Each structure stands twice: as C-alpha cells, then as structure tokens.
CSV table of C-alpha atoms in Angstrom, one decimal:
chain,number,residue,atom,x,y,z
O,1,ALA,CA,0.0,0.0,0.0
O,2,ASP,CA,2.9,2.4,0.8
O,3,LEU,CA,4.4,1.8,-2.6
O,4,ILE,CA,1.4,2.7,-4.6
O,5,LYS,CA,0.6,5.8,-2.6
O,6,LEU,CA,4.2,7.0,-2.7
O,7,ALA,CA,4.3,6.3,-6.5
O,8,MET,CA,1.1,8.2,-7.0
O,9,ILE,CA,2.5,11.3,-5.3
O,10,LYS,CA,5.8,11.1,-7.2
O,11,ILE,CA,4.0,10.6,-10.5
O,12,ASP,CA,1.7,13.6,-9.8
O,13,GLU,CA,4.7,15.8,-9.0
O,14,SER,CA,6.5,14.7,-12.1
O,15,PHE,CA,3.5,15.4,-14.3
O,16,LYS,CA,3.2,18.8,-12.8
O,17,LYS,CA,6.9,19.5,-13.3
O,18,GLU,CA,6.6,18.4,-17.0
O,19,ARG,CA,3.4,20.4,-17.4
O,20,PHE,CA,1.7,17.3,-18.9
O,21,LYS,CA,-1.9,17.3,-19.9
O,22,SER,CA,-2.0,13.6,-18.9
O,23,ARG,CA,-3.4,12.7,-15.5
O,24,LEU,CA,-4.0,9.9,-13.1
O,25,LEU,CA,-7.7,9.0,-13.1
O,26,LEU,CA,-8.1,6.0,-10.8
O,27,GLN,CA,-6.4,3.6,-8.5
O,28,ILE,CA,-7.8,0.0,-8.3
O,29,HIS,CA,-6.0,-2.3,-5.9
O,30,ASP,CA,-2.5,-2.5,-7.4
O,31,GLU,CA,-3.4,-0.7,-10.7
O,32,LEU,CA,-3.2,2.9,-11.7
O,33,ILE,CA,-5.4,4.2,-14.6
O,34,PHE,CA,-4.3,7.2,-16.5
O,35,GLU,CA,-5.8,9.5,-19.2
O,36,VAL,CA,-2.8,10.2,-21.4
O,37,TYR,CA,-2.5,12.9,-24.0
O,38,LYS,CA,-1.1,11.0,-27.1
O,39,PRO,CA,1.9,13.3,-27.8
O,40,GLU,CA,3.0,12.6,-24.2
O,41,LEU,CA,2.5,8.8,-24.3
O,42,GLU,CA,6.1,7.5,-24.5
O,43,LYS,CA,7.4,10.0,-21.9
O,44,VAL,CA,4.5,9.3,-19.6
O,45,LYS,CA,5.1,5.5,-19.9
O,46,SER,CA,8.8,6.0,-19.1
O,47,ILE,CA,8.1,8.2,-16.0
O,48,ILE,CA,5.5,5.8,-14.6
O,49,LYS,CA,7.7,2.7,-15.0
O,50,GLU,CA,10.7,4.4,-13.5
O,51,ILE,CA,8.8,5.8,-10.5
O,52,MET,CA,6.8,2.6,-9.9
O,53,GLU,CA,9.9,0.4,-10.0
O,54,HIS,CA,12.1,2.6,-7.8
O,55,SER,CA,9.9,4.5,-5.4
O,56,LEU,CA,10.9,2.3,-2.4
O,57,GLU,CA,14.2,0.8,-1.6
O,58,ILE,CA,13.3,-2.9,-1.0
O,59,SER,CA,15.3,-6.1,-1.3
O,60,VAL,CA,13.2,-7.6,-4.1
O,61,PRO,CA,12.9,-6.1,-7.6
O,62,ILE,CA,9.5,-4.6,-8.6
O,63,LYS,CA,8.4,-5.3,-12.2
O,64,VAL,CA,5.9,-3.0,-13.7
O,65,ASN,CA,3.7,-3.9,-16.7
O,66,LEU,CA,2.2,-1.1,-18.7
O,67,LYS,CA,-0.8,-1.5,-21.1
O,68,THR,CA,-2.3,1.2,-23.4
O,69,GLY,CA,-5.6,1.4,-25.1
O,70,ASN,CA,-8.3,3.7,-26.2
O,71,ASN,CA,-10.5,2.7,-23.2
O,72,TRP,CA,-10.4,0.6,-20.1
O,73,ALA,CA,-12.3,-2.3,-21.8
O,74,GLU,CA,-9.6,-2.7,-24.4
O,75,LEU,CA,-7.1,-3.4,-21.6
O,76,ASN,CA,-8.9,-6.3,-20.0
C-alpha cells in the first residue's frame, strides 16, 4: 500500500513539473489508470515505469507492466 501511494505522489509531482496534460484518473488495488495525451505517451510511460519500480528501496525487484488502449475495456 505504501508503494502505490508513494508512487502516485511522485508521478503527480513529475507530471506537474513536466506540465503534462496527462493525468491519473483512478487507483484500483495495485493498478493505476491514467488518461494520457497522445503526444506525451512515450514520456509518460517511461516516467510511470521508473517511478513505480524505484519508489521504495526494498530487497526484491519490482516489475511494472504497462498497457495502453483507447479505453479501459480494451485493456482487460
């Protein structure tokens, strides 16, 4: 729980710093759902992956899987 909350804060700060139009919409258990402005997609994916995998110093590696789609239904 700490990891996801810390990551959400860091992602929000990063998006504000970059002045992205993209935004976090929803957290569901261990998933984060974003609305991403298409020109920002690759940079947003990179930021999310980096922050999620390195927000906490723990002894086991964290692997993040990212999916993209036009709507939530396409991702499931």
